Amino acid sequence: MTNRIDIAKKAPKVYRAMIALDAAAREGLDEQLAELVRIRASQLNHCAYCLNMHTVDARKAGETEARIYLLSAWEEAGDLYTAKERAALRLTEAITVLSSHEYVSDEVYEQAAEHFGEEELAQLIALIFTINAWNRIAVSTRKAPDVR
């Protein structure tokens, strides 16, 4: 594997700004919901480091093994996830996988808005773009999970 770079050491202002953004994005959101969103974005972005971190954190927050294991197939998991969680996961996927053919449709946005007030929805969007930034940092710097 190519050389790794430690963002915290080599770009400390950027790293501190990300830590502050992460803290701000989490405010007011349910911890279990936030971890599901972080795991799903990390799955889509193939970020092993963040997947490991957030599955551990989800368990600490009280998340079940079944819900963690089935998250990559949440749409096929019946009512294992609440309507609010499904709306958050659908929004996570739409924001994470932006392309000329896939985007945050009015339908996805309106479904999220049915379950989240404006402030909570703004926080959820912030959480989603923040985990996407963390995923890109970890993947591009080849940060490996510590799974010993």
PDB file of C-alpha atoms in Angstrom:
ATOM      1  CA  MET A   1       0.000   0.000   0.000  1.00  0.00           C
ATOM      2  CA  THR A   2       1.203   3.514  -0.691  1.00  0.00           C
ATOM      3  CA  ASN A   3       2.332   5.876   2.009  1.00  0.00           C
ATOM      4  CA  ARG A   4      -0.287   7.081   4.436  1.00  0.00           C
ATOM      5  CA  ILE A   5      -0.637  10.642   5.569  1.00  0.00           C
ATOM      6  CA  ASP A   6      -1.853  11.662   9.000  1.00  0.00           C
ATOM      7  CA  ILE A   7      -4.228  14.600   8.448  1.00  0.00           C
ATOM      8  CA  ALA A   8      -4.269  15.390  12.180  1.00  0.00           C
ATOM      9  CA  LYS A   9      -0.505  15.916  12.152  1.00  0.00           C
ATOM     10  CA  LYS A  10       0.056  17.303   8.656  1.00  0.00           C
ATOM     11  CA  ALA A  11      -3.029  19.551   8.422  1.00  0.00           C
ATOM     12  CA  PRO A  12      -3.958  20.175  12.064  1.00  0.00           C
ATOM     13  CA  LYS A  13      -6.182  23.206  11.381  1.00  0.00           C
ATOM     14  CA  VAL A  14      -8.247  21.185   8.919  1.00  0.00           C
ATOM     15  CA  TYR A  15      -8.474  18.296  11.354  1.00  0.00           C
ATOM     16  CA  ARG A  16      -9.575  20.548  14.232  1.00  0.00           C
ATOM     17  CA  ALA A  17     -12.171  22.151  11.959  1.00  0.00           C
ATOM     18  CA  MET A  18     -13.523  18.705  11.057  1.00  0.00           C
ATOM     19  CA  ILE A  19     -13.737  17.770  14.740  1.00  0.00           C
ATOM     20  CA  ALA A  20     -15.697  20.972  15.422  1.00  0.00           C
ATOM     21  CA  LEU A  21     -17.967  20.372  12.408  1.00  0.00           C
ATOM     22  CA  ASP A  22     -18.585  16.804  13.532  1.00  0.00           C
ATOM     23  CA  ALA A  23     -19.562  17.937  17.034  1.00  0.00           C
ATOM     24  CA  ALA A  24     -21.887  20.619  15.649  1.00  0.00           C
ATOM     25  CA  ALA A  25     -23.520  18.202  13.180  1.00  0.00           C
ATOM     26  CA  ARG A  26     -24.377  15.691  15.939  1.00  0.00           C
ATOM     27  CA  GLU A  27     -26.248  18.189  18.108  1.00  0.00           C
ATOM     28  CA  GLY A  28     -29.873  17.323  18.717  1.00  0.00           C
ATOM     29  CA  LEU A  29     -29.871  14.024  16.831  1.00  0.00           C
ATOM     30  CA  ASP A  30     -30.686  10.643  18.326  1.00  0.00           C
ATOM     31  CA  GLU A  31     -27.400   8.790  18.823  1.00  0.00           C
ATOM     32  CA  GLN A  32     -28.614   5.466  17.405  1.00  0.00           C
ATOM     33  CA  LEU A  33     -30.065   7.137  14.319  1.00  0.00           C
ATOM     34  CA  ALA A  34     -26.822   9.078  13.830  1.00  0.00           C
ATOM     35  CA  GLU A  35     -24.783   5.872  13.972  1.00  0.00           C
ATOM     36  CA  LEU A  36     -27.051   4.133  11.449  1.00  0.00           C
ATOM     37  CA  VAL A  37     -26.565   7.074   9.084  1.00  0.00           C
ATOM     38  CA  ARG A  38     -22.787   7.034   9.598  1.00  0.00           C
ATOM     39  CA  ILE A  39     -22.591   3.284   9.008  1.00  0.00           C
ATOM     40  CA  ARG A  40     -24.718   3.441   5.849  1.00  0.00           C
ATOM     41  CA  ALA A  41     -22.695   6.291   4.329  1.00  0.00           C
ATOM     42  CA  SER A  42     -19.476   4.468   5.235  1.00  0.00           C
ATOM     43  CA  GLN A  43     -20.761   1.302   3.545  1.00  0.00           C
ATOM     44  CA  LEU A  44     -21.519   3.239   0.370  1.00  0.00           C
ATOM     45  CA  ASN A  45     -18.105   4.917   0.458  1.00  0.00           C
ATOM     46  CA  HIS A  46     -16.218   1.665   1.219  1.00  0.00           C
ATOM     47  CA  CYS A  47     -14.616   3.218   4.281  1.00  0.00           C
ATOM     48  CA  ALA A  48     -13.395   0.329   6.423  1.00  0.00           C
ATOM     49  CA  TYR A  49     -11.997   2.616   9.114  1.00  0.00           C
ATOM     50  CA  CYS A  50     -15.301   4.452   9.635  1.00  0.00           C
ATOM     51  CA  LEU A  51     -17.354   1.248   9.347  1.00  0.00           C
ATOM     52  CA  ASN A  52     -15.375  -0.310  12.149  1.00  0.00           C
ATOM     53  CA  MET A  53     -15.567   2.810  14.321  1.00  0.00           C
ATOM     54  CA  HIS A  54     -19.280   3.407  13.873  1.00  0.00           C
ATOM     55  CA  THR A  55     -20.410  -0.196  14.280  1.00  0.00           C
ATOM     56  CA  VAL A  56     -18.560  -0.233  17.615  1.00  0.00           C
ATOM     57  CA  ASP A  57     -20.132   3.124  18.549  1.00  0.00           C
ATOM     58  CA  ALA A  58     -23.589   1.902  17.468  1.00  0.00           C
ATOM     59  CA  ARG A  59     -23.328  -1.091  19.779  1.00  0.00           C
ATOM     60  CA  LYS A  60     -22.305   1.208  22.638  1.00  0.00           C
ATOM     61  CA  ALA A  61     -25.386   3.339  21.875  1.00  0.00           C
ATOM     62  CA  GLY A  62     -27.594   0.256  22.233  1.00  0.00           C
ATOM     63  CA  GLU A  63     -27.963  -0.743  18.597  1.00  0.00           C
ATOM     64  CA  THR A  64     -28.683  -4.442  17.949  1.00  0.00           C
ATOM     65  CA  GLU A  65     -26.464  -6.779  15.986  1.00  0.00           C
ATOM     66  CA  ALA A  66     -29.302  -7.635  13.586  1.00  0.00           C
ATOM     67  CA  ARG A  67     -29.932  -3.999  12.678  1.00  0.00           C
ATOM     68  CA  ILE A  68     -26.212  -3.402  12.132  1.00  0.00           C
ATOM     69  CA  TYR A  69     -25.830  -6.549  10.006  1.00  0.00           C
ATOM     70  CA  LEU A  70     -28.885  -5.825   7.874  1.00  0.00           C
ATOM     71  CA  LEU A  71     -28.211  -2.140   7.311  1.00  0.00           C
ATOM     72  CA  SER A  72     -26.803  -2.657   3.817  1.00  0.00           C
ATOM     73  CA  ALA A  73     -30.179  -4.223   2.896  1.00  0.00           C
ATOM     74  CA  TRP A  74     -32.382  -1.929   4.980  1.00  0.00           C
ATOM     75  CA  GLU A  75     -35.019  -1.576   2.233  1.00  0.00           C
ATOM     76  CA  GLU A  76     -35.546  -5.348   2.216  1.00  0.00           C
ATOM     77  CA  ALA A  77     -35.567  -5.668   6.023  1.00  0.00           C
ATOM     78  CA  GLY A  78     -39.295  -5.101   6.485  1.00  0.00           C
ATOM     79  CA  ASP A  79     -40.175  -3.072   9.547  1.00  0.00           C
ATOM     80  CA  LEU A  80     -36.847  -3.658  11.296  1.00  0.00           C
ATOM     81  CA  TYR A  81     -36.170   0.079  10.875  1.00  0.00           C
ATOM     82  CA  THR A  82     -38.733   2.747  11.735  1.00  0.00           C
ATOM     83  CA  ALA A  83     -40.278   4.975   9.066  1.00  0.00           C
ATOM     84  CA  LYS A  84     -38.143   7.844  10.403  1.00  0.00           C
ATOM     85  CA  GLU A  85     -34.972   5.756  10.164  1.00  0.00           C
ATOM     86  CA  ARG A  86     -35.875   4.631   6.635  1.00  0.00           C
ATOM     87  CA  ALA A  87     -36.383   8.271   5.606  1.00  0.00           C
ATOM     88  CA  ALA A  88     -32.983   9.160   7.090  1.00  0.00           C
ATOM     89  CA  LEU A  89     -31.299   6.220   5.334  1.00  0.00           C
ATOM     90  CA  ARG A  90     -32.917   7.106   2.007  1.00  0.00           C
ATOM     91  CA  LEU A  91     -31.699  10.708   2.402  1.00  0.00           C
ATOM     92  CA  THR A  92     -28.232   9.427   3.363  1.00  0.00           C
ATOM     93  CA  GLU A  93     -28.040   7.377   0.185  1.00  0.00           C
ATOM     94  CA  ALA A  94     -29.267  10.255  -1.987  1.00  0.00           C
ATOM     95  CA  ILE A  95     -26.725  12.706  -0.561  1.00  0.00           C
ATOM     96  CA  THR A  96     -23.866  10.190  -0.531  1.00  0.00           C
ATOM     97  CA  VAL A  97     -24.314   8.901  -4.076  1.00  0.00           C
ATOM     98  CA  LEU A  98     -24.589  12.144  -6.040  1.00  0.00           C
ATOM     99  CA  SER A  99     -24.265  11.758  -9.799  1.00  0.00           C
ATOM    100  CA  SER A 100     -25.888  13.043 -12.944  1.00  0.00           C
ATOM    101  CA  HIS A 101     -28.490  10.278 -12.627  1.00  0.00           C
ATOM    102  CA  GLU A 102     -28.966  10.150  -8.875  1.00  0.00           C
ATOM    103  CA  TYR A 103     -29.648  13.130  -6.657  1.00  0.00           C
ATOM    104  CA  VAL A 104     -31.748  14.222  -3.729  1.00  0.00           C
ATOM    105  CA  SER A 105     -35.156  14.079  -5.348  1.00  0.00           C
ATOM    106  CA  ASP A 106     -38.151  16.054  -4.154  1.00  0.00           C
ATOM    107  CA  GLU A 107     -39.722  12.759  -3.058  1.00  0.00           C
ATOM    108  CA  VAL A 108     -36.719  11.797  -0.889  1.00  0.00           C
ATOM    109  CA  TYR A 109     -36.519  15.275   0.615  1.00  0.00           C
ATOM    110  CA  GLU A 110     -40.268  15.473   1.298  1.00  0.00           C
ATOM    111  CA  GLN A 111     -40.252  12.038   2.921  1.00  0.00           C
ATOM    112  CA  ALA A 112     -37.443  13.143   5.253  1.00  0.00           C
ATOM    113  CA  ALA A 113     -39.284  16.395   5.992  1.00  0.00           C
ATOM    114  CA  GLU A 114     -42.339  14.360   7.087  1.00  0.00           C
ATOM    115  CA  HIS A 115     -40.290  12.784   9.895  1.00  0.00           C
ATOM    116  CA  PHE A 116     -37.885  15.571  10.835  1.00  0.00           C
ATOM    117  CA  GLY A 117     -38.596  19.163  11.795  1.00  0.00           C
ATOM    118  CA  GLU A 118     -36.619  21.821   9.921  1.00  0.00           C
ATOM    119  CA  GLU A 119     -33.882  22.125  12.557  1.00  0.00           C
ATOM    120  CA  GLU A 120     -33.514  18.359  12.961  1.00  0.00           C
ATOM    121  CA  LEU A 121     -33.487  17.898   9.177  1.00  0.00           C
ATOM    122  CA  ALA A 122     -30.763  20.527   8.864  1.00  0.00           C
ATOM    123  CA  GLN A 123     -28.741  18.681  11.513  1.00  0.00           C
ATOM    124  CA  LEU A 124     -29.310  15.367   9.705  1.00  0.00           C
ATOM    125  CA  ILE A 125     -28.077  16.841   6.418  1.00  0.00           C
ATOM    126  CA  ALA A 126     -25.041  18.228   8.243  1.00  0.00           C
ATOM    127  CA  LEU A 127     -24.367  14.818   9.786  1.00  0.00           C
ATOM    128  CA  ILE A 128     -24.561  13.175   6.357  1.00  0.00           C
ATOM    129  CA  PHE A 129     -22.163  15.567   4.649  1.00  0.00           C
ATOM    130  CA  THR A 130     -19.820  15.390   7.628  1.00  0.00           C
ATOM    131  CA  ILE A 131     -19.561  11.573   7.602  1.00  0.00           C
ATOM    132  CA  ASN A 132     -19.023  11.748   3.852  1.00  0.00           C
ATOM    133  CA  ALA A 133     -16.105  14.131   4.434  1.00  0.00           C
ATOM    134  CA  TRP A 134     -14.663  11.822   7.130  1.00  0.00           C
ATOM    135  CA  ASN A 135     -15.046   8.844   4.772  1.00  0.00           C
ATOM    136  CA  ARG A 136     -13.153  10.664   2.047  1.00  0.00           C
ATOM    137  CA  ILE A 137     -10.404  11.642   4.464  1.00  0.00           C
ATOM    138  CA  ALA A 138     -10.002   8.079   5.750  1.00  0.00           C
ATOM    139  CA  VAL A 139     -10.170   6.445   2.307  1.00  0.00           C
ATOM    140  CA  SER A 140      -7.831   8.921   0.609  1.00  0.00           C
ATOM    141  CA  THR A 141      -5.261   8.708   3.409  1.00  0.00           C
ATOM    142  CA  ARG A 142      -5.603   4.914   3.542  1.00  0.00           C
ATOM    143  CA  LYS A 143      -6.554   4.875   7.211  1.00  0.00           C
ATOM    144  CA  ALA A 144      -6.903   1.247   8.283  1.00  0.00           C
ATOM    145  CA  PRO A 145      -9.295   0.048  10.975  1.00  0.00           C
ATOM    146  CA  ASP A 146      -7.862  -1.097  14.267  1.00  0.00           C
ATOM    147  CA  VAL A 147      -9.586  -4.460  14.700  1.00  0.00           C
ATOM    148  CA  ARG A 148      -7.200  -6.267  17.001  1.00  0.00           C
TER     149      ARG A 148
END
